[in-house]
């Protein structure tokens, strides 16, 4: 009997640890990002291993997409969208290039981000426009402003020497863009996981009315989220302008889709309340590596968008909530079909004249 109890205890402890591991993994949202990253790395190793030799290019692409995606994550966690990030980055770069003082130019670019974030928040909170529509309108407004301000032509920076030095590595393969990306990631990660105001972003996205009832300043959090998102996008535009040594009003067309895809692939739910900065980082690494790999294999930018769009659709379809909804819809449809087939079965007729 004692031996039996001993064996049972051992099995129970193993089962308990396994259950704890499953619960821990179940709470994480980065599974799809990790799976995609593994697939991308395997495919790249087989088809284009040069990606790992050209790691400065790969890291720079990851940093550009990742910066915008990190800002988007803050807004999406609250159940909102910001489609104007790419145009914000372009306009910030154009404004920055208008002055020959780099420090003043960067400050002006960040102020553009603050202004755009406040305008987006105003339309969403005060006017009551859906964030998708509000930021879609801002996308076109900002793009038009960038074209008007630049006269539809690239604007070269006055201080070319500083711009060139900005693109050079400072520690190993790490350029200033990559270092800034890492710092932004760490700050946002700590803010959303360790600071009360950051954790309240999840509450706002999970159940907004419950958050209001709990005393959380929902409107203030929304303003903060939109401003943070736009400022990071403006910073990404300034950094991109420095590395290109010129502001191009027609650039940034691929950033919006890639940054959204990075956040969604990383497990950030479009409905809000679920996701992590770490997941967005994993998604950005996956997409940045994929884009560089496709570029080195000679795939055109337009075709790359097809790949990224397909990956995004796959990520949305494999979201656990989407799978549960599809499963429920399928079961409901099958039950309905079985019910209709039962209703159509002929009932046996009884002949009243039969003996």
Coordinates of C-alpha atoms in Angstrom, one line a residue:
X1 CA 0.0 0.0 0.0
X2 CA 2.8 2.4 0.9
X3 CA 4.5 1.6 -2.4
X4 CA 1.4 2.3 -4.2
X5 CA 1.0 5.7 -2.5
X6 CA 4.6 6.6 -3.2
X7 CA 4.2 5.9 -6.9
X8 CA 1.0 7.8 -7.0
X9 CA 2.6 10.8 -5.3
X10 CA 5.4 10.8 -7.9
X11 CA 2.9 10.7 -10.7
X12 CA 0.8 13.4 -9.2
X13 CA 3.9 15.7 -8.8
X14 CA 4.8 15.2 -12.4
X15 CA 1.3 15.8 -13.5
X16 CA 1.1 18.9 -11.4
X17 CA 4.3 20.3 -12.9
X18 CA 3.0 19.5 -16.4
X19 CA -0.3 21.3 -15.6
X20 CA 1.5 24.3 -14.3
X21 CA 3.6 24.4 -17.5
X22 CA 0.5 24.2 -19.6
X23 CA -1.2 26.9 -17.7
X24 CA 1.9 29.1 -17.9
X25 CA 2.1 28.6 -21.7
X26 CA -1.6 29.1 -22.0
X27 CA -1.3 32.5 -20.5
X28 CA 1.4 33.6 -22.9
X29 CA 0.4 35.1 -26.3
X30 CA 3.7 34.8 -28.2
X31 CA 3.2 31.3 -29.5
X32 CA 2.4 32.2 -33.0
X33 CA 5.4 34.6 -33.2
X34 CA 7.8 31.9 -31.9
X35 CA 6.4 29.4 -34.4
X36 CA 6.7 31.8 -37.3
X37 CA 10.2 32.8 -36.3
X38 CA 11.3 29.2 -36.3
X39 CA 9.8 28.6 -39.7
X40 CA 11.4 31.8 -41.1
X41 CA 14.8 31.0 -39.7
X42 CA 14.7 27.4 -41.2
X43 CA 13.6 28.7 -44.6
X44 CA 16.2 31.5 -44.7
X45 CA 19.0 29.1 -43.7
X46 CA 18.0 26.8 -46.6
X47 CA 17.3 29.4 -49.3
X48 CA 19.3 32.5 -48.4
X49 CA 21.8 32.1 -45.6
X50 CA 23.4 35.4 -46.7
X51 CA 20.7 37.1 -44.4
X52 CA 22.8 36.2 -41.4
X53 CA 26.0 37.5 -43.0
X54 CA 24.3 40.8 -43.8
X55 CA 23.1 41.1 -40.2
X56 CA 23.6 44.9 -40.1
X57 CA 21.0 45.3 -42.9
X58 CA 18.7 42.7 -41.2
X59 CA 19.0 44.4 -37.8
X60 CA 18.2 47.8 -39.3
X61 CA 15.1 46.5 -41.0
X62 CA 14.0 44.8 -37.8
X63 CA 14.5 48.1 -35.9
X64 CA 12.5 50.2 -38.3
X65 CA 9.5 47.8 -38.4
X66 CA 9.9 47.1 -34.8
X67 CA 9.8 50.7 -33.6
X68 CA 6.5 51.4 -35.3
X69 CA 5.1 48.1 -34.2
X70 CA 6.0 48.8 -30.6
X71 CA 4.1 52.0 -30.7
X72 CA 1.1 50.3 -32.4
X73 CA 1.1 47.7 -29.7
X74 CA 0.3 50.3 -27.0
X75 CA -2.8 51.4 -28.9
X76 CA -4.0 48.0 -30.0
X77 CA -3.8 46.7 -26.4
X78 CA -6.5 49.3 -25.6
X79 CA -8.7 48.0 -28.4
X80 CA -8.0 50.8 -30.8
X81 CA -6.1 51.2 -34.1
X82 CA -3.8 53.8 -35.6
X83 CA -3.5 53.6 -39.4
X84 CA -1.7 56.9 -39.6
X85 CA 1.7 55.7 -38.2
X86 CA 3.4 55.4 -41.6
X87 CA 2.3 58.8 -42.7
X88 CA 3.3 60.3 -39.3
X89 CA 6.8 58.9 -39.8
X90 CA 7.0 60.4 -43.4
X91 CA 5.7 63.8 -42.3
X92 CA 8.1 63.9 -39.3
X93 CA 11.0 63.2 -41.6
X94 CA 10.0 65.9 -44.0
X95 CA 9.6 68.4 -41.2
X96 CA 12.9 67.4 -39.7
X97 CA 14.7 68.0 -43.1
X98 CA 13.4 71.6 -43.2
X99 CA 16.1 72.8 -40.8
X100 CA 19.8 72.5 -40.9
X101 CA 20.1 71.9 -37.2
X102 CA 19.7 68.2 -36.5
X103 CA 18.7 68.6 -32.9
X104 CA 16.0 71.2 -33.7
X105 CA 14.9 68.9 -36.6
X106 CA 14.5 65.9 -34.3
X107 CA 12.6 68.0 -31.7
X108 CA 10.2 69.3 -34.4
X109 CA 9.7 65.7 -35.7
X110 CA 8.8 64.5 -32.2
X111 CA 6.4 67.5 -31.8
X112 CA 4.7 66.4 -35.0
X113 CA 4.2 63.0 -33.3
X114 CA 2.7 64.7 -30.2
X115 CA 0.3 66.8 -32.3
X116 CA -0.8 63.8 -34.4
X117 CA -1.4 61.7 -31.3
X118 CA -3.5 64.4 -29.7
X119 CA -5.6 65.0 -32.8
X120 CA -6.2 61.2 -33.2
X121 CA -7.2 61.0 -29.5
X122 CA -9.5 64.0 -29.9
X123 CA -11.4 62.5 -32.8
X124 CA -11.8 59.1 -31.0
X125 CA -12.6 60.4 -27.5
X126 CA -14.4 63.7 -27.9
X127 CA -15.9 63.4 -31.4
X128 CA -16.6 59.7 -30.9
X129 CA -15.3 58.6 -34.3
X130 CA -14.1 55.0 -34.6
X131 CA -10.4 54.9 -34.4
X132 CA -10.1 53.0 -37.7
X133 CA -12.0 55.7 -39.6
X134 CA -10.3 58.6 -37.7
X135 CA -6.8 57.4 -38.3
X136 CA -7.5 56.4 -41.8
X137 CA -8.5 60.0 -42.5
X138 CA -5.3 61.2 -40.8
X139 CA -3.3 58.8 -43.0
X140 CA -4.3 60.7 -46.1
X141 CA -4.2 64.1 -44.5
X142 CA -0.6 63.6 -43.2
X143 CA 0.5 62.0 -46.5
X144 CA -0.9 65.0 -48.4
X145 CA 0.8 67.5 -46.0
X146 CA 4.2 65.7 -46.5
X147 CA 3.8 66.0 -50.3
X148 CA 2.8 69.7 -50.1
X149 CA 5.6 70.6 -47.6
X150 CA 8.3 68.8 -49.6
X151 CA 6.9 69.9 -53.0
X152 CA 6.8 66.2 -53.9
X153 CA 10.6 66.0 -53.9
X154 CA 13.1 64.4 -51.6
X155 CA 14.7 66.9 -49.2
X156 CA 18.4 66.3 -48.5
X157 CA 19.7 67.0 -45.1
X158 CA 22.0 69.9 -44.6
X159 CA 24.3 68.1 -42.2
X160 CA 25.2 65.1 -44.4
X161 CA 28.3 64.2 -42.4
X162 CA 26.3 63.8 -39.2
X163 CA 23.6 61.7 -41.0
X164 CA 26.3 59.4 -42.4
X165 CA 28.0 59.0 -39.0
X166 CA 24.5 58.2 -37.5
X167 CA 24.3 55.1 -39.7
X168 CA 27.6 53.7 -38.6
X169 CA 27.9 51.0 -35.8
X170 CA 28.7 52.2 -32.4
X171 CA 29.0 48.9 -30.6
X172 CA 29.8 45.9 -32.7
X173 CA 27.0 45.7 -35.3
X174 CA 24.7 47.9 -33.3
X175 CA 23.9 51.2 -35.0
X176 CA 22.1 54.1 -33.2
X177 CA 18.8 53.0 -34.8
X178 CA 19.2 49.5 -33.3
X179 CA 20.2 50.9 -29.9
X180 CA 17.2 53.2 -29.8
X181 CA 14.9 50.3 -30.7
X182 CA 16.3 48.2 -27.9
X183 CA 15.9 51.1 -25.4
X184 CA 12.3 51.8 -26.5
X185 CA 11.5 48.1 -26.2
X186 CA 12.9 48.0 -22.6
X187 CA 11.1 51.1 -21.6
X188 CA 7.7 50.0 -22.9
X189 CA 8.1 46.5 -21.5
X190 CA 8.8 47.9 -18.1
X191 CA 6.0 50.4 -18.4
X192 CA 3.3 47.9 -19.4
X193 CA 4.4 45.2 -16.9
X194 CA 5.7 47.1 -13.9
X195 CA 3.9 50.5 -13.8
X196 CA 0.3 50.7 -12.7
X197 CA -0.7 53.1 -15.5
X198 CA 0.8 50.7 -18.1
X199 CA -1.0 47.7 -16.6
X200 CA -4.3 49.7 -16.8
X201 CA -3.9 49.7 -20.6
X202 CA -4.8 46.0 -20.5
X203 CA -7.9 46.8 -18.4
X204 CA -9.0 49.5 -20.9
X205 CA -8.7 47.1 -23.7
X206 CA -10.2 44.1 -21.9
X207 CA -13.4 45.8 -20.6
X208 CA -13.7 49.5 -21.0
X209 CA -16.8 50.0 -18.9
X210 CA -15.5 47.8 -16.1
X211 CA -12.3 49.9 -16.2
X212 CA -14.3 53.1 -15.8
X213 CA -16.3 51.6 -13.0
X214 CA -13.0 50.6 -11.3
X215 CA -11.9 54.3 -11.4
X216 CA -9.4 54.0 -14.2
X217 CA -9.0 57.3 -16.1
X218 CA -9.9 55.6 -19.5
X219 CA -9.8 58.8 -21.6
X220 CA -6.4 59.8 -20.1
X221 CA -5.0 56.3 -20.9
X222 CA -6.3 56.6 -24.5
X223 CA -4.7 60.0 -25.0
X224 CA -1.4 58.6 -23.6
X225 CA -1.6 55.6 -25.9
X226 CA -2.2 57.6 -29.1
X227 CA 0.5 60.1 -28.2
X228 CA 3.1 57.4 -27.4
X229 CA 2.3 55.6 -30.6
X230 CA 2.6 58.7 -32.8
X231 CA 5.8 60.0 -31.1
X232 CA 7.5 56.6 -31.6
X233 CA 6.4 56.6 -35.3
X234 CA 7.7 60.2 -35.6
X235 CA 11.0 59.1 -34.0
X236 CA 11.2 56.2 -36.5
X237 CA 10.7 58.7 -39.3
X238 CA 13.4 60.9 -38.0
X239 CA 15.8 58.0 -37.7
X240 CA 15.0 56.7 -41.2
X241 CA 15.6 60.2 -42.6
X242 CA 19.0 60.4 -40.9
X243 CA 20.1 57.0 -42.3
X244 CA 18.8 57.9 -45.8
X245 CA 20.4 61.4 -45.5
X246 CA 17.2 62.7 -47.0
X247 CA 13.4 62.9 -46.4
X248 CA 11.4 61.1 -49.0
X249 CA 7.6 62.0 -49.0
X250 CA 6.8 58.8 -50.9
X251 CA 8.6 56.4 -48.6
X252 CA 7.1 54.3 -45.8
X253 CA 4.4 52.5 -47.9
X254 CA 5.5 49.1 -46.6
X255 CA 5.9 50.1 -42.9
X256 CA 2.2 50.1 -42.0
X257 CA 1.4 46.6 -43.1
X258 CA 4.7 45.2 -41.7
X259 CA 4.3 46.9 -38.3
X260 CA 0.7 45.7 -38.0
X261 CA 1.7 42.2 -39.0
X262 CA 4.5 42.2 -36.4
X263 CA 2.1 43.1 -33.6
X264 CA -0.6 40.6 -34.6
X265 CA 1.8 37.8 -35.3
X266 CA 3.3 38.5 -31.9
X267 CA 0.0 37.7 -30.3
X268 CA -1.5 41.1 -29.7
X269 CA -5.3 40.8 -30.0
X270 CA -7.1 43.4 -32.2
X271 CA -9.9 43.4 -29.7
X272 CA -7.5 44.6 -27.0
X273 CA -6.6 43.5 -23.5
X274 CA -4.2 40.7 -24.6
X275 CA -0.7 40.8 -25.9
X276 CA 2.8 41.8 -25.0
X277 CA 5.7 43.9 -26.1
X278 CA 7.9 40.8 -26.2
X279 CA 5.5 39.2 -28.7
X280 CA 5.8 42.3 -30.9
X281 CA 9.5 42.0 -30.8
X282 CA 9.4 38.4 -31.9
X283 CA 7.0 39.3 -34.7
X284 CA 9.3 42.2 -35.8
X285 CA 12.3 39.9 -35.9
X286 CA 10.3 37.3 -38.0
X287 CA 9.1 39.9 -40.5
X288 CA 12.3 41.8 -40.7
X289 CA 14.3 38.7 -41.4
X290 CA 11.7 37.6 -44.0
X291 CA 11.7 40.9 -45.8
X292 CA 15.5 41.0 -46.0
X293 CA 15.6 37.3 -47.2
X294 CA 13.0 38.1 -49.9
X295 CA 15.0 41.1 -51.0
X296 CA 18.3 39.2 -51.3
X297 CA 16.6 36.5 -53.3
X298 CA 15.4 39.2 -55.8
X299 CA 11.7 39.3 -54.9
X300 CA 10.2 42.7 -55.7
X301 CA 8.7 44.9 -53.0
X302 CA 5.2 44.5 -54.4
X303 CA 5.5 40.7 -54.2
X304 CA 6.9 41.0 -50.7
X305 CA 3.7 42.6 -49.7
X306 CA 1.8 39.6 -50.8
X307 CA 3.9 37.4 -48.6
X308 CA 3.5 39.7 -45.6
X309 CA -0.3 40.0 -46.2
X310 CA -0.5 36.2 -46.4
X311 CA 1.4 35.8 -43.1
X312 CA -0.9 38.3 -41.5
X313 CA -4.0 36.5 -42.6
X314 CA -2.6 33.2 -41.4
X315 CA -1.8 34.8 -38.0
X316 CA -5.4 36.2 -37.7
X317 CA -6.9 32.9 -38.7
X318 CA -4.8 30.9 -36.2
X319 CA -5.7 33.2 -33.3
X320 CA -7.2 31.1 -30.5
X321 CA -10.2 33.4 -30.3
X322 CA -10.8 33.1 -34.0
X323 CA -10.4 29.4 -33.9
X324 CA -12.9 29.1 -31.1
X325 CA -15.3 31.3 -32.9
X326 CA -14.9 29.3 -36.1
X327 CA -15.4 26.1 -34.3
X328 CA -18.5 27.3 -32.5
X329 CA -19.9 28.6 -35.8
X330 CA -19.2 25.2 -37.5
X331 CA -20.8 23.3 -34.7
X332 CA -23.9 25.5 -34.8
X333 CA -24.2 25.1 -38.6
X334 CA -23.9 21.3 -38.3
X335 CA -26.6 21.2 -35.6
X336 CA -28.8 23.4 -37.8
X337 CA -28.3 21.1 -40.8
X338 CA -29.0 18.0 -38.7
X339 CA -32.2 19.7 -37.3
X340 CA -33.4 20.6 -40.8
X341 CA -32.8 17.0 -42.1
X342 CA -34.7 15.6 -39.2
X343 CA -37.6 18.0 -39.9
X344 CA -37.7 16.9 -43.5
X345 CA -38.0 13.1 -42.7
X346 CA -41.4 11.8 -43.8
X347 CA -43.7 10.8 -40.9
X348 CA -45.3 7.4 -41.3
X349 CA -49.0 7.6 -42.5
X350 CA -51.6 5.5 -40.7
X351 CA -54.5 4.1 -42.9
X352 CA -57.7 4.5 -40.9
X353 CA -59.4 1.8 -43.0
X354 CA -56.7 -0.8 -42.2
X355 CA -58.0 -3.8 -40.2

